[in-house]
Amino acid sequence: MTDLTLKNGPLRFSALTAGFDRNPEGEIVVCLHGFPDDAHSFDAQLPALAEAGYRVVAPYLRGYEPSSQPDDGDYSISAIARDVIAWVESFDVEAVHLIGHDWGAVATYAAGALAPERFSSLITIAVPHAARFDEAIKKVPRQMARSWYMVFFNIPGISEYAVQRNDWSLVKTLWKRWSPSYAMPDHKWHQLRSTFEADGVRGAMLAYYRQNATPALLLGIKKNEVAELTSVPVRTLAITGVEDGCIDTRMFDHCFDDGDFPAGIAVERVQGAGHFAHQERPDEVNQLILTWLSANSRN
C-alpha cells in the first residue's frame, strides 16, 4: 500500500492506496471508514480489489488527523460528504465506486444523493439508509437501547473522559459488543490507539455524534440536511452482519424504500458477522463487493 494526500480547501487527508501502479486505467474505488476505526479498516479489501484490477483509495475521514480538522468545527455528514465529492473531482475520471462503513456508510448515502453523477455504484456496510433511521428505530425498539452510546457521547466533559479512560477501554468494549465473534489482533489495536491519541482526534470523533446523532435527531424530533437526502439515485448494495450488536440487522428491513433508490437497492446479510463484517468475514464480503462492482462497471 502506498500513501496519497487528498484535499478539500485547506484540509488535508492522508489516504492508503492500492493498485495504482498495477492498474493505471482501472476503475477507482473509494473506501470510507467509520468509528471507532480509521483508514486501515479496509486493509483486507485493498489488496483484493487491486488484484481484481481496481485502483483503491482509503482516506482518513475529516478530523481523524490534525491536518483534516476544520477551524469551524464542522463535522456534519453533509460536510463529510462534500469532502468525498471534492476528492472524486480531483481524480481524472468521470465517476468512482464508493464503499462506506459505519459513519462512512452514512457519508456514502449522502454523497450519492448530493452528486449521483460522480458515482458508478455505492456499497454500505453496517448502517442502513440514514435518512430513514428515525422512522425505522420506532419499528425496532431494541435499537434505541443499542444506540445508548450515541446519547452518551453527546454529554460534554464526561464522555471525553470516559472514552479515553483506562487505555480506551470503552472503545474496546464497543468493538466486543458490536462484533461478539471477533477478536481484534493486538497490532490492530496499537495502530488504532495511535490514531485516536493524535491531537484533536478524540474531540472530532465525539463531534460526529454531537452534530449528527443527538437524541432529537435520532427520534426525528429535529431534522438536519441528511434527513432531507432521502433520494439516492445510484445503484446501492447494503451489507449487514447478522450478529451486529450496534445496528440491529432488522433495521435494514425498515430503512429502505425502493422509491428512495430508483437505480436499485440490494441488501445482503452476512452470517457469523457483526458490525465490522468486512474485517470479520473478509473473504465473503470481498466476494460480495467484487461481484457488485463487476455488475456495475462503467467500462
Short mmCIF file of C-alpha atoms in Angstrom, two decimals:
data_model
loop_
_atom_site.label_atom_id
_atom_site.label_comp_id
_atom_site.label_asym_id
_atom_site.label_seq_id
_atom_site.Cartn_x
_atom_site.Cartn_y
_atom_site.Cartn_z
CA MET A 1 0.00 0.00 0.00
CA THR A 2 1.18 3.50 -0.75
CA ASP A 3 0.10 6.83 0.65
CA LEU A 4 -1.76 9.70 -1.00
CA THR A 5 -2.82 13.14 0.24
CA LEU A 6 -6.30 14.33 -0.69
CA LYS A 7 -7.58 17.88 -0.32
CA ASN A 8 -10.73 19.87 0.25
CA GLY A 9 -9.96 23.56 0.65
CA PRO A 10 -7.36 23.94 3.41
CA LEU A 11 -7.96 20.44 4.78
CA ARG A 12 -5.55 17.62 4.03
CA PHE A 13 -6.47 13.94 4.27
CA SER A 14 -4.00 11.06 4.29
CA ALA A 15 -5.10 8.01 2.33
CA LEU A 16 -3.95 4.45 1.78
CA THR A 17 -3.92 3.27 -1.82
CA ALA A 18 -3.52 0.08 -3.80
CA GLY A 19 -3.50 -0.87 -7.46
CA PHE A 20 -2.43 2.46 -8.97
CA ASP A 21 0.86 1.10 -10.31
CA ARG A 22 -0.62 -2.21 -11.36
CA ASN A 23 -3.88 -0.91 -12.86
CA PRO A 24 -3.27 2.60 -14.29
CA GLU A 25 -6.60 2.51 -16.16
CA GLY A 26 -8.59 0.63 -13.53
CA GLU A 27 -11.81 1.98 -12.09
CA ILE A 28 -11.36 3.79 -8.78
CA VAL A 29 -12.94 2.53 -5.56
CA VAL A 30 -13.00 4.89 -2.56
CA CYS A 31 -13.43 3.30 0.90
CA LEU A 32 -14.69 5.34 3.89
CA HIS A 33 -14.12 4.12 7.44
CA GLY A 34 -16.30 4.68 10.49
CA PHE A 35 -16.00 4.81 14.29
CA PRO A 36 -14.05 3.66 16.21
CA ASP A 37 -11.75 2.90 13.31
CA ASP A 38 -9.55 4.53 10.68
CA ALA A 39 -8.40 4.06 7.08
CA HIS A 40 -6.87 0.68 7.93
CA SER A 41 -10.43 -0.59 8.31
CA PHE A 42 -10.13 -1.78 4.70
CA ASP A 43 -6.74 -3.49 4.92
CA ALA A 44 -8.35 -6.77 3.83
CA GLN A 45 -10.14 -5.14 0.91
CA LEU A 46 -7.37 -3.05 -0.70
CA PRO A 47 -5.21 -5.95 -1.95
CA ALA A 48 -8.22 -7.98 -3.10
CA LEU A 49 -9.62 -5.07 -5.09
CA ALA A 50 -6.22 -4.24 -6.57
CA GLU A 51 -5.76 -7.87 -7.59
CA ALA A 52 -9.13 -7.66 -9.39
CA GLY A 53 -7.96 -4.66 -11.43
CA TYR A 54 -9.23 -1.70 -9.42
CA ARG A 55 -7.42 1.34 -8.08
CA VAL A 56 -8.36 1.75 -4.42
CA VAL A 57 -8.23 4.75 -2.08
CA ALA A 58 -8.95 4.54 1.67
CA PRO A 59 -8.75 8.02 3.27
CA TYR A 60 -8.81 9.08 6.89
CA LEU A 61 -12.11 10.91 7.35
CA ARG A 62 -12.44 14.52 8.48
CA GLY A 63 -10.98 15.03 11.95
CA TYR A 64 -9.11 11.75 12.23
CA GLU A 65 -5.76 13.55 11.90
CA PRO A 66 -4.80 17.13 12.78
CA SER A 67 -4.49 18.23 9.13
CA SER A 68 -8.17 17.49 8.46
CA GLN A 69 -9.68 19.22 11.49
CA PRO A 70 -11.65 22.28 10.28
CA ASP A 71 -11.32 25.62 12.05
CA ASP A 72 -15.11 25.98 12.18
CA GLY A 73 -15.55 22.56 13.83
CA ASP A 74 -17.97 21.36 11.16
CA TYR A 75 -18.34 17.58 11.35
CA SER A 76 -21.78 17.39 9.81
CA ILE A 77 -22.39 14.49 7.46
CA SER A 78 -23.06 16.92 4.62
CA ALA A 79 -19.57 18.41 5.15
CA ILE A 80 -18.00 14.96 5.16
CA ALA A 81 -19.92 14.01 2.01
CA ARG A 82 -18.63 17.16 0.32
CA ASP A 83 -15.09 16.14 1.28
CA VAL A 84 -15.71 12.92 -0.62
CA ILE A 85 -17.11 14.74 -3.65
CA ALA A 86 -14.09 17.06 -3.69
CA TRP A 87 -11.75 14.05 -3.67
CA VAL A 88 -13.62 12.42 -6.53
CA GLU A 89 -13.50 15.63 -8.54
CA SER A 90 -9.71 15.65 -8.14
CA PHE A 91 -9.41 12.28 -9.86
CA ASP A 92 -9.19 12.28 -13.64
CA VAL A 93 -12.27 10.06 -14.01
CA GLU A 94 -15.96 10.54 -14.63
CA ALA A 95 -17.14 8.51 -11.65
CA VAL A 96 -15.94 6.14 -8.90
CA HIS A 97 -17.38 3.35 -6.81
CA LEU A 98 -17.89 4.31 -3.17
CA ILE A 99 -17.78 1.94 -0.18
CA GLY A 100 -18.56 3.12 3.34
CA HIS A 101 -18.67 1.51 6.78
CA ASP A 102 -20.47 2.97 9.82
CA TRP A 103 -20.15 6.80 9.58
CA GLY A 104 -18.52 6.16 6.23
CA ALA A 105 -21.76 4.47 5.18
CA VAL A 106 -23.80 7.50 6.27
CA ALA A 107 -21.49 9.72 4.22
CA THR A 108 -21.83 7.33 1.28
CA TYR A 109 -25.62 7.71 1.13
CA ALA A 110 -25.27 11.48 1.45
CA ALA A 111 -22.61 11.77 -1.26
CA GLY A 112 -24.67 9.62 -3.59
CA ALA A 113 -27.67 11.87 -3.01
CA LEU A 114 -25.73 15.12 -3.46
CA ALA A 115 -23.70 14.17 -6.56
CA PRO A 116 -25.04 10.95 -8.09
CA GLU A 117 -23.27 11.59 -11.38
CA ARG A 118 -19.94 11.11 -9.61
CA PHE A 119 -20.62 7.53 -8.54
CA SER A 120 -20.89 4.31 -10.56
CA SER A 121 -22.24 2.43 -7.54
CA LEU A 122 -22.43 2.53 -3.76
CA ILE A 123 -21.76 -0.14 -1.14
CA THR A 124 -22.54 0.42 2.52
CA ILE A 125 -21.63 -1.79 5.47
CA ALA A 126 -23.37 -1.94 8.87
CA VAL A 127 -25.58 1.17 8.61
CA PRO A 128 -28.84 1.41 6.63
CA HIS A 129 -30.23 4.49 4.88
CA ALA A 130 -29.58 7.24 7.43
CA ALA A 131 -32.39 9.47 6.19
CA ARG A 132 -34.90 6.80 7.28
CA PHE A 133 -33.19 5.84 10.55
CA ASP A 134 -35.55 7.83 12.76
CA GLU A 135 -38.58 6.11 11.20
CA ALA A 136 -37.09 2.62 11.42
CA ILE A 137 -35.97 2.94 15.03
CA LYS A 138 -39.63 3.21 16.07
CA LYS A 139 -40.24 -0.20 14.47
CA VAL A 140 -37.18 -1.80 16.09
CA PRO A 141 -37.36 -0.51 19.69
CA ARG A 142 -34.29 -2.52 20.72
CA GLN A 143 -32.24 -0.24 18.51
CA MET A 144 -32.76 2.66 20.91
CA ALA A 145 -31.09 0.65 23.66
CA ARG A 146 -28.26 -0.25 21.30
CA SER A 147 -27.83 3.43 20.48
CA TRP A 148 -27.13 4.34 24.12
CA TYR A 149 -23.53 5.28 23.32
CA MET A 150 -24.72 7.89 20.79
CA VAL A 151 -26.65 9.66 23.54
CA PHE A 152 -23.74 9.29 25.98
CA PHE A 153 -21.30 10.84 23.51
CA ASN A 154 -23.50 13.94 23.49
CA ILE A 155 -22.61 14.64 27.12
CA PRO A 156 -19.62 17.03 27.12
CA GLY A 157 -16.77 16.50 29.55
CA ILE A 158 -17.91 13.14 30.89
CA SER A 159 -17.77 11.38 27.53
CA GLU A 160 -14.35 12.87 26.71
CA TYR A 161 -13.01 11.43 29.95
CA ALA A 162 -14.81 8.09 29.69
CA VAL A 163 -13.90 7.29 26.10
CA GLN A 164 -10.13 7.51 26.76
CA ARG A 165 -10.11 6.23 30.34
CA ASN A 166 -8.11 3.11 31.14
CA ASP A 167 -6.43 2.79 27.73
CA TRP A 168 -9.63 3.45 25.76
CA SER A 169 -11.37 0.52 27.44
CA LEU A 170 -14.80 1.83 26.41
CA VAL A 171 -13.78 1.64 22.76
CA LYS A 172 -12.54 -1.93 23.27
CA THR A 173 -15.88 -2.77 24.89
CA LEU A 174 -17.81 -1.35 21.94
CA TRP A 175 -15.81 -3.45 19.49
CA LYS A 176 -16.53 -6.56 21.54
CA ARG A 177 -20.26 -5.90 21.91
CA TRP A 178 -20.70 -4.86 18.30
CA SER A 179 -18.78 -7.85 16.89
CA PRO A 180 -19.06 -10.56 19.56
CA SER A 181 -17.37 -13.28 17.49
CA TYR A 182 -14.37 -11.14 16.53
CA ALA A 183 -11.05 -10.95 18.38
CA MET A 184 -9.14 -7.82 17.41
CA PRO A 185 -5.44 -8.54 16.78
CA ASP A 186 -3.02 -6.69 19.04
CA HIS A 187 -1.35 -4.92 16.13
CA LYS A 188 -4.75 -3.59 15.04
CA TRP A 189 -5.41 -2.12 18.46
CA HIS A 190 -1.99 -0.46 18.71
CA GLN A 191 -2.49 1.12 15.30
CA LEU A 192 -5.98 2.40 16.21
CA ARG A 193 -4.81 3.81 19.51
CA SER A 194 -2.12 5.83 17.75
CA THR A 195 -4.81 7.35 15.52
CA PHE A 196 -7.16 8.17 18.40
CA GLU A 197 -4.43 9.77 20.52
CA ALA A 198 -3.31 12.28 17.87
CA ASP A 199 -4.10 15.92 18.67
CA GLY A 200 -7.78 16.74 18.36
CA VAL A 201 -8.95 13.33 17.18
CA ARG A 202 -10.87 12.38 20.32
CA GLY A 203 -12.91 15.59 20.11
CA ALA A 204 -13.51 15.11 16.39
CA MET A 205 -14.79 11.56 16.87
CA LEU A 206 -17.27 12.72 19.51
CA ALA A 207 -18.30 15.70 17.35
CA TYR A 208 -19.68 13.28 14.76
CA TYR A 209 -22.27 12.22 17.33
CA ARG A 210 -22.92 15.66 18.76
CA GLN A 211 -23.67 17.09 15.34
CA ASN A 212 -25.34 14.13 13.62
CA ALA A 213 -26.76 11.78 16.29
CA THR A 214 -28.38 13.84 19.02
CA PRO A 215 -31.42 12.30 20.73
CA ALA A 216 -33.65 14.78 18.86
CA LEU A 217 -32.23 13.71 15.50
CA LEU A 218 -32.41 10.00 16.32
CA LEU A 219 -36.09 10.31 17.19
CA GLY A 220 -36.94 12.59 14.28
CA ILE A 221 -37.92 15.49 16.53
CA LYS A 222 -35.31 17.63 14.79
CA LYS A 223 -34.22 17.40 11.16
CA ASN A 224 -30.89 18.16 9.52
CA GLU A 225 -29.73 18.21 5.89
CA VAL A 226 -29.12 14.47 5.80
CA ALA A 227 -32.74 13.80 6.77
CA GLU A 228 -33.79 15.57 3.58
CA LEU A 229 -31.48 13.47 1.39
CA THR A 230 -33.94 10.60 1.02
CA SER A 231 -33.39 10.03 -2.71
CA VAL A 232 -30.17 8.23 -3.60
CA PRO A 233 -30.25 7.71 -7.40
CA VAL A 234 -27.20 5.41 -7.52
CA ARG A 235 -27.30 1.60 -7.51
CA THR A 236 -26.62 0.58 -3.91
CA LEU A 237 -25.66 -2.60 -2.08
CA ALA A 238 -26.18 -2.59 1.69
CA ILE A 239 -24.34 -5.24 3.73
CA THR A 240 -25.29 -6.11 7.32
CA GLY A 241 -23.82 -8.60 9.77
CA VAL A 242 -26.47 -10.78 11.36
CA GLU A 243 -24.70 -10.58 14.75
CA ASP A 244 -24.33 -6.77 14.69
CA GLY A 245 -24.61 -5.53 18.26
CA CYS A 246 -24.53 -1.88 17.22
CA ILE A 247 -27.09 -1.56 14.42
CA ASP A 248 -29.74 -4.27 14.66
CA THR A 249 -29.88 -6.12 11.34
CA ARG A 250 -33.69 -5.75 11.40
CA MET A 251 -33.23 -2.03 10.81
CA PHE A 252 -32.35 -2.97 7.23
CA ASP A 253 -35.93 -4.24 6.80
CA HIS A 254 -37.35 -0.79 7.54
CA CYS A 255 -34.84 1.80 6.30
CA PHE A 256 -35.03 1.12 2.58
CA ASP A 257 -37.80 2.23 0.26
CA ASP A 258 -37.50 1.33 -3.42
CA GLY A 259 -38.66 4.86 -4.22
CA ASP A 260 -35.57 6.24 -2.47
CA PHE A 261 -33.28 4.17 -4.69
CA PRO A 262 -34.62 4.48 -8.24
CA ALA A 263 -31.45 2.93 -9.69
CA GLY A 264 -31.85 -0.14 -7.45
CA ILE A 265 -31.10 -1.32 -3.92
CA ALA A 266 -29.96 -4.75 -2.69
CA VAL A 267 -29.41 -5.97 0.87
CA GLU A 268 -27.03 -8.80 1.78
CA ARG A 269 -26.81 -10.35 5.25
CA VAL A 270 -23.54 -11.93 6.38
CA GLN A 271 -23.95 -14.82 8.80
CA GLY A 272 -21.50 -15.08 11.68
CA ALA A 273 -20.50 -11.42 11.41
CA GLY A 274 -21.21 -8.35 13.48
CA HIS A 275 -20.70 -4.63 12.94
CA PHE A 276 -17.27 -4.97 11.30
CA ALA A 277 -18.31 -7.64 8.79
CA HIS A 278 -15.65 -6.65 6.26
CA GLN A 279 -12.95 -7.38 8.84
CA GLU A 280 -14.61 -10.41 10.41
CA ARG A 281 -15.54 -12.21 7.18
CA PRO A 282 -13.23 -10.60 4.61
CA ASP A 283 -13.37 -13.36 2.01
CA GLU A 284 -17.17 -13.44 1.97
CA VAL A 285 -17.55 -9.67 1.99
CA ASN A 286 -14.85 -9.23 -0.66
CA GLN A 287 -16.74 -11.61 -2.93
CA LEU A 288 -19.93 -9.60 -2.43
CA ILE A 289 -18.05 -6.41 -3.22
CA LEU A 290 -16.30 -7.75 -6.31
CA THR A 291 -19.48 -9.24 -7.72
CA TRP A 292 -21.28 -5.94 -7.21
CA LEU A 293 -18.52 -3.82 -8.73
CA SER A 294 -18.28 -6.08 -11.77
CA ALA A 295 -22.03 -5.85 -12.36
CA ASN A 296 -21.94 -2.06 -12.08
CA SER A 297 -18.80 -1.29 -14.05
CA ARG A 298 -18.85 1.62 -16.49
CA ASN A 299 -16.10 0.07 -18.62
#
